[in-house]
Short mmCIF file of C-alpha atoms in Angstrom, two decimals:
data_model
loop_
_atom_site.label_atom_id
_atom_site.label_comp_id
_atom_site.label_asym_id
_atom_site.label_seq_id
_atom_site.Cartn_x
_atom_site.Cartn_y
_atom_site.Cartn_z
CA UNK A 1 80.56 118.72 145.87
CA UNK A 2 79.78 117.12 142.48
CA UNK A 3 79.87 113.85 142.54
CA UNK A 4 82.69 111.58 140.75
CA UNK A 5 82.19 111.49 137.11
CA UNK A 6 81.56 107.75 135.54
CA UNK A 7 83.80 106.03 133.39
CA UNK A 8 82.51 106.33 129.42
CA UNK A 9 82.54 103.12 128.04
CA UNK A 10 82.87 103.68 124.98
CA UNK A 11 85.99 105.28 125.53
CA UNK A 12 89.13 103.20 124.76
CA UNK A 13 91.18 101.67 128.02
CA UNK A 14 94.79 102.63 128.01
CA UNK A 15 96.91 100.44 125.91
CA UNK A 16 98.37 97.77 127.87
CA UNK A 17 102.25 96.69 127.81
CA UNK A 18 103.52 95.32 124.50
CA UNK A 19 100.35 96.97 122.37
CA UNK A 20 101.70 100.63 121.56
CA UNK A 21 104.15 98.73 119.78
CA UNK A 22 102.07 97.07 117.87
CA UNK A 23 100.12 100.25 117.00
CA UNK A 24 102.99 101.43 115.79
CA UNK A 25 103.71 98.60 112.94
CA UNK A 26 100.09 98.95 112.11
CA UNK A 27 101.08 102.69 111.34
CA UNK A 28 103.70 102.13 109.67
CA UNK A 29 102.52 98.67 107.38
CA UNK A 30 99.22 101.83 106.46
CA UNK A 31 101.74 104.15 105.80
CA UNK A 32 103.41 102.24 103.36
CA UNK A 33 100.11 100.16 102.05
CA UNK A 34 97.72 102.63 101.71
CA UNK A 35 100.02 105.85 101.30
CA UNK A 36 103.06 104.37 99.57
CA UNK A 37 105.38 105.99 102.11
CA UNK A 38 108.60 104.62 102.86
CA UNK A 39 109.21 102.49 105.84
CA UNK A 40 112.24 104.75 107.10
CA UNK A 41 110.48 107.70 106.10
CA UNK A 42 107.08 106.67 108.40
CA UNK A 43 108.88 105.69 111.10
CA UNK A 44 109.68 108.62 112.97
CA UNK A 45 105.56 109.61 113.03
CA UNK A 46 104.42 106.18 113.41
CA UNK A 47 106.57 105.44 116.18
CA UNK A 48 106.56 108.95 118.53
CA UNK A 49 107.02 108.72 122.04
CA UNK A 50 108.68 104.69 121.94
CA UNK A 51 111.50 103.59 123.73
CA UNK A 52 113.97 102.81 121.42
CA UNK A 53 114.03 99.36 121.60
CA UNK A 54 110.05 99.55 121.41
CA UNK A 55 110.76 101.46 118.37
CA UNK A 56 113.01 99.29 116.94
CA UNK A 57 110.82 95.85 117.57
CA UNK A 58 107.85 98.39 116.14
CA UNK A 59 109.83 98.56 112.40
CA UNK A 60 111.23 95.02 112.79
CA UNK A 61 107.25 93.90 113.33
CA UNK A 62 106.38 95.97 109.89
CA UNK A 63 109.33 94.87 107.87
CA UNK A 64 108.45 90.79 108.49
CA UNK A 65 105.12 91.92 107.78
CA UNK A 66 106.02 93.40 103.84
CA UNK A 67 108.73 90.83 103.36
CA UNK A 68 106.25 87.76 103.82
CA UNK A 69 102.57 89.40 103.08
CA UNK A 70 101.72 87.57 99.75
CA UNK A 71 101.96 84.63 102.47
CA UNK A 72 100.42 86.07 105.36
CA UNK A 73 97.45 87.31 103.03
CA UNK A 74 97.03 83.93 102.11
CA UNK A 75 97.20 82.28 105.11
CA UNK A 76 94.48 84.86 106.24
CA UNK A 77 92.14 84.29 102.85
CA UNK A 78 92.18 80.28 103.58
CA UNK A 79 90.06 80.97 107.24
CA UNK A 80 87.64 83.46 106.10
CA UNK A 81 84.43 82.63 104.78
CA UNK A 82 83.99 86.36 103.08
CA UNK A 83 87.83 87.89 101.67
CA UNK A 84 88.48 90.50 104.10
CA UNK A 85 89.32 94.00 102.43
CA UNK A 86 92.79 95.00 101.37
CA UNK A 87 92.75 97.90 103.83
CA UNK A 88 90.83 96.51 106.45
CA UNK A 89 92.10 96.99 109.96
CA UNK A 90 91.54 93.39 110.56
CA UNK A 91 93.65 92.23 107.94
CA UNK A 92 96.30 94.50 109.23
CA UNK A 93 96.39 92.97 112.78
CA UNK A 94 95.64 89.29 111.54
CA UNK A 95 99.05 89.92 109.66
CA UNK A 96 101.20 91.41 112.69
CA UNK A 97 99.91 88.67 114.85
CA UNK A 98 100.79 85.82 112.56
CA UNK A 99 103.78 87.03 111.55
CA UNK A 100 104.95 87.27 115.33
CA UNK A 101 103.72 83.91 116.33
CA UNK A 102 104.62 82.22 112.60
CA UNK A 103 108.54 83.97 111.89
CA UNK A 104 109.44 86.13 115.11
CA UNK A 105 108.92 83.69 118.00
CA UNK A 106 106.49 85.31 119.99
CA UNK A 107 104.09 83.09 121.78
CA UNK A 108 100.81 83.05 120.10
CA UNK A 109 99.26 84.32 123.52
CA UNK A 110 101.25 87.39 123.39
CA UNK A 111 101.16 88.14 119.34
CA UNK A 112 96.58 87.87 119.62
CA UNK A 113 96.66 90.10 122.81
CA UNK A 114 98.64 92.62 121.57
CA UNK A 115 97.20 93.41 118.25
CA UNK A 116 93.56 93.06 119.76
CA UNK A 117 93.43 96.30 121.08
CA UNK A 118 94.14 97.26 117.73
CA UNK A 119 90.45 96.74 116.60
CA UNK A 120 88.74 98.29 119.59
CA UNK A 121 85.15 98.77 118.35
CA UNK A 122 85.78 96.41 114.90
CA UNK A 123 85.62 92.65 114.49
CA UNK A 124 87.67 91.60 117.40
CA UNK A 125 85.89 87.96 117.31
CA UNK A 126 86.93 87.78 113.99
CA UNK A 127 90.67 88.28 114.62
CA UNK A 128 90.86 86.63 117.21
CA UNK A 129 88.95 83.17 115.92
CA UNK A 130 91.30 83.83 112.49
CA UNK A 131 94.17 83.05 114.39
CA UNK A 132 92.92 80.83 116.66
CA UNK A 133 92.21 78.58 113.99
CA UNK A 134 95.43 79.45 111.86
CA UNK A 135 97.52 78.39 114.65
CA UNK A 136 95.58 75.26 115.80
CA UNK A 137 95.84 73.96 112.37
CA UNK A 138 99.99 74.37 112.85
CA UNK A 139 99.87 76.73 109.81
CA UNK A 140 103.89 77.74 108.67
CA UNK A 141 104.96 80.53 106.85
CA UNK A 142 106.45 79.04 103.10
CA UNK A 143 110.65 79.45 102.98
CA UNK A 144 111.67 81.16 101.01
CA UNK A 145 108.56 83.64 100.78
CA UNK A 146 107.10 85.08 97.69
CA UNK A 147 107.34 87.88 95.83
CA UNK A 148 104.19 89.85 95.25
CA UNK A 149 102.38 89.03 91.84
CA UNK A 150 103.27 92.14 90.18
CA UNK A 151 106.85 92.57 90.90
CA UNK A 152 107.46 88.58 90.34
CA UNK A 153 105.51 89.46 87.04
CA UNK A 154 107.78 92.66 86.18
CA UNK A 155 111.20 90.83 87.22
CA UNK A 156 110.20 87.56 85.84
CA UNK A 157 110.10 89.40 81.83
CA UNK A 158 113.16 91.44 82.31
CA UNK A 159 115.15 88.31 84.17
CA UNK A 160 113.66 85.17 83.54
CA UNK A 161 113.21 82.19 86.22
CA UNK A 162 116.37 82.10 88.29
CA UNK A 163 116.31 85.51 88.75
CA UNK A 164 113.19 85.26 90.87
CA UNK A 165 114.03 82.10 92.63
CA UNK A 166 117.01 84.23 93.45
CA UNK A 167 115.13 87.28 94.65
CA UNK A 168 112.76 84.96 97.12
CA UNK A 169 115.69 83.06 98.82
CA UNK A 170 117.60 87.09 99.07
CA UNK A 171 114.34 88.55 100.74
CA UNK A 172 114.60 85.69 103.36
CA UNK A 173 117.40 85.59 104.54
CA UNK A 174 118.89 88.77 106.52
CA UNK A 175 121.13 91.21 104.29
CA UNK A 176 124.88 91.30 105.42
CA UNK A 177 126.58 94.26 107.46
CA UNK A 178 129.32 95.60 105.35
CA UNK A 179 132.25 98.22 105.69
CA UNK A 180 134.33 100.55 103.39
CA UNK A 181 137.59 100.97 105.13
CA UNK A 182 138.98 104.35 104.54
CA UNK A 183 142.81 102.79 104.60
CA UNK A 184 142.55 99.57 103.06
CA UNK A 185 145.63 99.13 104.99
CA UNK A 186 143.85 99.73 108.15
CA UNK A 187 141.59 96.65 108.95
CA UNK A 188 139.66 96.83 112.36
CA UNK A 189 139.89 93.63 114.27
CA UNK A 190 136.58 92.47 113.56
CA UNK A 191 135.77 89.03 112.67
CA UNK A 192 134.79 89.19 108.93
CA UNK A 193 135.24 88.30 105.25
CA UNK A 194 137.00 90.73 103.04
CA UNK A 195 135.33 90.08 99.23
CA UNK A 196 137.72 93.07 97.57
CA UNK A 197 140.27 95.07 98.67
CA UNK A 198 139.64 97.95 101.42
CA UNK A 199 135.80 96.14 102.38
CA UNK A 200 134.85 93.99 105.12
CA UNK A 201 131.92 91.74 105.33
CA UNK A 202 131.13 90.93 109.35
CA UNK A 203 130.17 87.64 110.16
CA UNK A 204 127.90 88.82 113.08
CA UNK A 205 126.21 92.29 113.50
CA UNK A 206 126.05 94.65 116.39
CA UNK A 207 125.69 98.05 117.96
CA UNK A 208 127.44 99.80 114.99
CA UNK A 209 128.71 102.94 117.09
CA UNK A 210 130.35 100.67 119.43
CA UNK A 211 132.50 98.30 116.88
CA UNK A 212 136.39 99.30 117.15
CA UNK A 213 137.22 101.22 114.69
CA UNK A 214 133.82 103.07 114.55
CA UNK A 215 134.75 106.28 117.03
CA UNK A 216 138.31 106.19 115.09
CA UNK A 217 136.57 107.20 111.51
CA UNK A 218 138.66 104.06 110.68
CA UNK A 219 135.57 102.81 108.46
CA UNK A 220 131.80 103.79 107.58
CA UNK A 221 129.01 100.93 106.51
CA UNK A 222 128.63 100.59 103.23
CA UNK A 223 126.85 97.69 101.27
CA UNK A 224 129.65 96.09 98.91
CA UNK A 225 127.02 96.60 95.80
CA UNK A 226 126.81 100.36 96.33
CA UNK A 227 130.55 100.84 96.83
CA UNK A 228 131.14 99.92 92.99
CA UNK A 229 130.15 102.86 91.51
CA UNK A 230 133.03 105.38 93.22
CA UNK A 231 135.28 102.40 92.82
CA UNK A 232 135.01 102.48 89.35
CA UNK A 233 136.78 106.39 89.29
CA UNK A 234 139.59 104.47 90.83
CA UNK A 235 142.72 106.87 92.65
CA UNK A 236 142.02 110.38 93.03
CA UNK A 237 143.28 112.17 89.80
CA UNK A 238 141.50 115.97 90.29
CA UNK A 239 138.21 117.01 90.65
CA UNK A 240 135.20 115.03 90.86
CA UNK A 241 131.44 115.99 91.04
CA UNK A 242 129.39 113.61 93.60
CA UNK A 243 125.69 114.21 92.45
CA UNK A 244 123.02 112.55 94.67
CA UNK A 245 125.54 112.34 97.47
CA UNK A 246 123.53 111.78 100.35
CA UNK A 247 124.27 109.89 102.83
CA UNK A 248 127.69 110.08 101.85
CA UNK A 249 129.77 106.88 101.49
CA UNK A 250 130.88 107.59 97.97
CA UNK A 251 132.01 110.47 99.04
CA UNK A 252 134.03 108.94 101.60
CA UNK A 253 135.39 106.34 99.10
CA UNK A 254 136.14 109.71 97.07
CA UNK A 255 137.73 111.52 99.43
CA UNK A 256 139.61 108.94 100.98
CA UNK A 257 140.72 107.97 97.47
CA UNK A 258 142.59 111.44 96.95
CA UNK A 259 140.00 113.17 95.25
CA UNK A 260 138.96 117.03 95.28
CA UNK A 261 135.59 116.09 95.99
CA UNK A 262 131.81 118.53 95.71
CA UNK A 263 128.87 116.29 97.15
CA UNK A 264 125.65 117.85 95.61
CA UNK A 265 122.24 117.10 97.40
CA UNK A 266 118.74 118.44 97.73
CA UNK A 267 118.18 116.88 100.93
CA UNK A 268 119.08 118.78 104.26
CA UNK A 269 118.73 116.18 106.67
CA UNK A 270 120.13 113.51 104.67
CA UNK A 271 123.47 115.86 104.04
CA UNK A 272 123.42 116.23 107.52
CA UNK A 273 124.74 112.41 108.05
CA UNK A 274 127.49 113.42 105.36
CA UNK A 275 128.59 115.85 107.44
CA UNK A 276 128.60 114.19 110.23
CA UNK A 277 130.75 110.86 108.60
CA UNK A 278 132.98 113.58 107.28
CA UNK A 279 133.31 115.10 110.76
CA UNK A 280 134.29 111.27 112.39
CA UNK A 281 136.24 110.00 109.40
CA UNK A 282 138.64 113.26 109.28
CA UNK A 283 138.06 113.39 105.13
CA UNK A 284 137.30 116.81 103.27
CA UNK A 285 134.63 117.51 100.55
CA UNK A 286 133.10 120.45 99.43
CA UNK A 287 129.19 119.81 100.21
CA UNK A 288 126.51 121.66 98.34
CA UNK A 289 122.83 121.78 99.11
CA UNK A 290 121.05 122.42 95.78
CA UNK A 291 118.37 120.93 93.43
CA UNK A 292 120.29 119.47 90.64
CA UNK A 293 118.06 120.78 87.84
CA UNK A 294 118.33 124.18 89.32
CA UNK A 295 122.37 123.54 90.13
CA UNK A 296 125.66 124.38 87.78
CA UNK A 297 128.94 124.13 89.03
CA UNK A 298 131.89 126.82 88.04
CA UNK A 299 132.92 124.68 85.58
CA UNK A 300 133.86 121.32 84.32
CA UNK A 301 135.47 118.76 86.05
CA UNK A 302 137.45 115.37 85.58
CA UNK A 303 134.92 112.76 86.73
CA UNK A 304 131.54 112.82 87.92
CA UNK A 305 129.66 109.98 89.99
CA UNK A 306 125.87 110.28 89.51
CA UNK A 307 124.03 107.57 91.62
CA UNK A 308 120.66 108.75 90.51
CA UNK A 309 117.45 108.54 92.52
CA UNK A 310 115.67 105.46 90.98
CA UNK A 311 113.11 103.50 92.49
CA UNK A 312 115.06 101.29 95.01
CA UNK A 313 113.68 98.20 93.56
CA UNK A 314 117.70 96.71 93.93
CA UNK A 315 117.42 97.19 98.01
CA UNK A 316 114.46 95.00 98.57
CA UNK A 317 116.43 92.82 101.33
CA UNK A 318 117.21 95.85 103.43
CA UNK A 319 114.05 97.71 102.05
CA UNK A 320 111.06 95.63 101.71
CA UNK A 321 108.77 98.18 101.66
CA UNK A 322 109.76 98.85 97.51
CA UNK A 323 108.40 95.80 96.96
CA UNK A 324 104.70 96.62 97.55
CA UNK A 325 104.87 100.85 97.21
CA UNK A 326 106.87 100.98 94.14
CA UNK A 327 104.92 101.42 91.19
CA UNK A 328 104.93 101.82 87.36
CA UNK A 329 104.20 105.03 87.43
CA UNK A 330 106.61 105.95 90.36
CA UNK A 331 109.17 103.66 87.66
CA UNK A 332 108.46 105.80 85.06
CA UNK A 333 109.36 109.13 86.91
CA UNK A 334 112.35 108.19 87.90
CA UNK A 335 113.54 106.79 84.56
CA UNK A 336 112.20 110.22 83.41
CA UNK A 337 114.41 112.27 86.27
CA UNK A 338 117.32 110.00 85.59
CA UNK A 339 117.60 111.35 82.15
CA UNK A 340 117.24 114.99 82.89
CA UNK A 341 120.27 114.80 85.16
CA UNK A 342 121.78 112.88 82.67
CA UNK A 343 121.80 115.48 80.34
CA UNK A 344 122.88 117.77 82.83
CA UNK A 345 125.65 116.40 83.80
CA UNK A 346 127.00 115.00 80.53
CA UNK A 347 127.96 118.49 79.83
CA UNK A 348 129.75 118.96 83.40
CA UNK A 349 132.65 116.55 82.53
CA UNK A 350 135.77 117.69 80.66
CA UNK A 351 136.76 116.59 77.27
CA UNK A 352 138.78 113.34 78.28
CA UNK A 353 136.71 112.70 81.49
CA UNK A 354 134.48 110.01 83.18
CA UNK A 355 131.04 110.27 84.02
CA UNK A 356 130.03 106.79 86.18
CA UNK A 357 125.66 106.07 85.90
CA UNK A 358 124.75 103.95 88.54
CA UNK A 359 121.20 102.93 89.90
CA UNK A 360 119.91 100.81 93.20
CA UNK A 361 117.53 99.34 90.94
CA UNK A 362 116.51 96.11 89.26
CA UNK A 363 114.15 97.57 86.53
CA UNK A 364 115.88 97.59 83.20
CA UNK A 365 114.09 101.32 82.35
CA UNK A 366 116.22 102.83 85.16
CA UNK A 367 119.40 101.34 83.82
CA UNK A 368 120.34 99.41 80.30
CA UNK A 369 117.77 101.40 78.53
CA UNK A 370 118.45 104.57 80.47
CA UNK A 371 121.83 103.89 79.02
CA UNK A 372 120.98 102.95 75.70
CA UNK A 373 118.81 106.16 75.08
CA UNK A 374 121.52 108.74 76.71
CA UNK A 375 124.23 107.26 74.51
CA UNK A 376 121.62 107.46 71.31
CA UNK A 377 121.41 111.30 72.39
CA UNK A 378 125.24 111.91 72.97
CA UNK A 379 127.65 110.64 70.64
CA UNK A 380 130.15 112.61 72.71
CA UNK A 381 130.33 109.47 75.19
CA UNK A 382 131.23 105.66 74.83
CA UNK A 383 131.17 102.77 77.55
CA UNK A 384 134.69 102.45 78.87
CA UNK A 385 134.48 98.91 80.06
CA UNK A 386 134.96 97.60 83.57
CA UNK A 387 137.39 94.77 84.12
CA UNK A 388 136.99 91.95 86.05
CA UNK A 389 140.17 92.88 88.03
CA UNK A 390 137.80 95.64 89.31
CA UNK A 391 135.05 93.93 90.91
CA UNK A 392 134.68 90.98 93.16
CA UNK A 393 135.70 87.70 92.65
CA UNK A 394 132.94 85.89 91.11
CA UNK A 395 131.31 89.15 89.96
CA UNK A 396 131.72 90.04 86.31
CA UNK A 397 130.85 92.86 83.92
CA UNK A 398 128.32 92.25 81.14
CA UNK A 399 129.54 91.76 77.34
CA UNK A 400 128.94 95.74 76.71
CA UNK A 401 131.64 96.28 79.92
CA UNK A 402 128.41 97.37 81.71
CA UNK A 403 127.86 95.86 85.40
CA UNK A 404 124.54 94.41 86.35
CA UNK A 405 123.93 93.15 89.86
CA UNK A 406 121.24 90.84 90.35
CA UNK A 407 120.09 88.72 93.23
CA UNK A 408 121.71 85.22 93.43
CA UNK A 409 125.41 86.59 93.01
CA UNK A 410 127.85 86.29 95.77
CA UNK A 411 124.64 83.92 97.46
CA UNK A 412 127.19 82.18 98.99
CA UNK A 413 128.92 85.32 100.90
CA UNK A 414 125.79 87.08 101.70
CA UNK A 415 124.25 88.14 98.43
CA UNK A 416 124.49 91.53 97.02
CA UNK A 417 121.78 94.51 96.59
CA UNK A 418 120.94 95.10 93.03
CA UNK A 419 122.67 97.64 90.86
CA UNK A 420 123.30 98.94 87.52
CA UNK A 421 126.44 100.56 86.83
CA UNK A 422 128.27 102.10 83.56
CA UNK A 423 131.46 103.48 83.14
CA UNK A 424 131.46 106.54 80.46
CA UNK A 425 134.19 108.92 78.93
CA UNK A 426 133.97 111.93 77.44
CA UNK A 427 136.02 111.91 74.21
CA UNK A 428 137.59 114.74 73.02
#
């Protein structure tokens, strides 16, 4: 009989309650850090085998962490002698710790225990005297937080001082739930604001699937920023090319509008949401998977909607992740992509026809001088200019009858993400 064989110890103990959560953030804050990953698009790795509410606390952990980690760094740097590596696995569990104990109410017993594990054979001492220290001296995290150096640096040139006083007090404060109704008629009987015709801002958020109206197809959640664009093509009047479709609300606003709609995408899973809202809603579009630089439809049509890929810069609240992964370079490319399927599609709209440009971004390369250059290139277009009937109350179009969105509007109601948006026809 051999006899029982003896524990290793330098093997790991399991992970006690609470801590594969926290493993989980750190996976996802490296992900994003060091790899420049998305937060949505790490999660589904980074998180494996979680309960979904584990999973959910998991990406609400990591997103605190990147909306507040100038601060948190900071913090960190003021109680170490020696400045503890950017990548350092200490850093990362100093910051998911603190940012527990300092924004989400955990009690500081739980938030050191938890992330402890985390540095199993590193400085555990360390981390755990950090924030021992950090939390006898009644440290707080600064309101509103700050903007990392770079970005504050890039948005401060292109948008002056408000502008960034605006974006700190947006990244704060949660971003609003908002619906498209697909009947402005039809409004579900949910407390909430209405800020234009056929939207609905709720004044409390909840289970999504299990708000009346949901089940119905009565409405679909759309932020009010990035429901401009297919507003802007106003009542269905023929055909109309949706390029970049994915997930699909302006193709529900489209559809729902009266429009003969084709959603174009290159993404299968993300298409796979369209077809599901089309499914629930009862709307019709024609839905093609297909890269557009590869792509050409069977001919022209009367309007076109091209929300381009862009950098994301304008969904920081929902998003924080942009705010530390995005990049010049990764600016750059997109500007670059943007006006390839420009191009493309300027030639896709009939003689007569309107082609609306819109971005999710803040950065003036991926929008006024995207604009500028593409109407340089093709004198067959001009800015038809949006009214102020069309948008918001309180929202108006630049002097060019271009619309830029920037933090600080509607601050009042909830804020907005940041857009640009033109309005362009084809003359004949």
């Amino acid at each position: 009989m051999k006899p029982p064989r003896r524990p290793n110890p330098r093997q790991s103990a399991p992970d006690g309650p609470g801590v594969p959560t926290r493993r989980a953030a750190l996976k996802l804050l490296d992900a994003v850090l060091r790899r420049g990953l998305a937060l949505e698009q790490a999660l589904d790795s980074a998180a494996q085998g979680l309960a979904p509410n584990d999973r959910g606390l998991a990406h609400a952990i990591a997103a605190e962490v990147l909306r507040r980690l100038p601060d948190l760094d900071a913090l960190i740097d003021s109680a170490t002698k020696q400045t503890l590596p950017e990548d350092a696995k200490a850093r990362f569990a100093l910051r998911i710790a603190l940012v527990q104990a300092l924004a989400l109410g955990t009690p500081g017993h739980a938030a050191i225990s938890t992330v402890l594990p985390l540095v199993d054979g590193g400085p555990r001492k360390l981390v755990h005297g950090v924030f021992g220290t950090l939390v006898r001296q009644g440290v707080t995290l600064p309101e509103p937080p700050a903007l990392p150096d770079a970005v504050a640096l890039r948005w401060h040139a292109a948008w002056g001082d408000q502008m960034i006083e605006d974006a700190e007090r947006a990244i704060a404060v949660p971003p609003p739930l908002d619906l498209t109704l697909r009947d402005p008629a039809v409004v579900p009987d949910l407390p909430g604001t209405s800020l234009i015709a056929g939207q609905l801002r709720l004044d409390e958020k909840g289970p999504v699937a299990m708000l009346p109206g949901y089940a119905e197809g009565d409405w679909w959640v759309q932020d009010l920023a990035a429901s401009m664009p297919a507003r802007l093509l106003g009542k269905g009047a023929g055909t109309v090319l949706d390029l970049c479709a994915a997930p699909g609300g302006k193709t529900l606003q489209l559809a729902a509008a009266g429009w003969q709609v084709t959603s174009v995408d290159v993404s299968e899973s993300r298409l796979a949401r369209l077809h599901e809202n089309l499914e629930r809603t009862g709307l019709e579009a024609q839905v093609v998977e297909a890269d557009l630089l590869k792509w050409v439809p069977s001919g022209t049509v009367d309007a076109i909607l091209l929300d381009a890929p862009c950098s994301a810069t304008g969904i920081f609240r929902r998003h924080p992740d942009v705010l530390h992964r995005v990049r010049p370079s990764l600016i750059r490319e997109m500007a670059e992509l943007q006006g390839k399927l420009l191009a493309r599609a300027a030639d896709w709209v009939r003689p007569g026809g309107t082609l609306v440009y819109a971005t999710c971004s803040l950065e003036p390369s991926e929008g006024e001088e995207q604009l500028e250059s593409f109407l340089l290139r093709d004198p067959r277009y001009k800015i038809a200019p949006i009214a102020s009937e069309e948008l918001p109350q309180g929202v108006h179009a630049k002097e060019d009858g271009t619309l830029r969105l920037l933090p600080g509007m509607l601050a009042d109601a909830g804020g907005l993400d940041g857009f640009f948006i033109a309005r362009l026809v084809r003359m004949a």
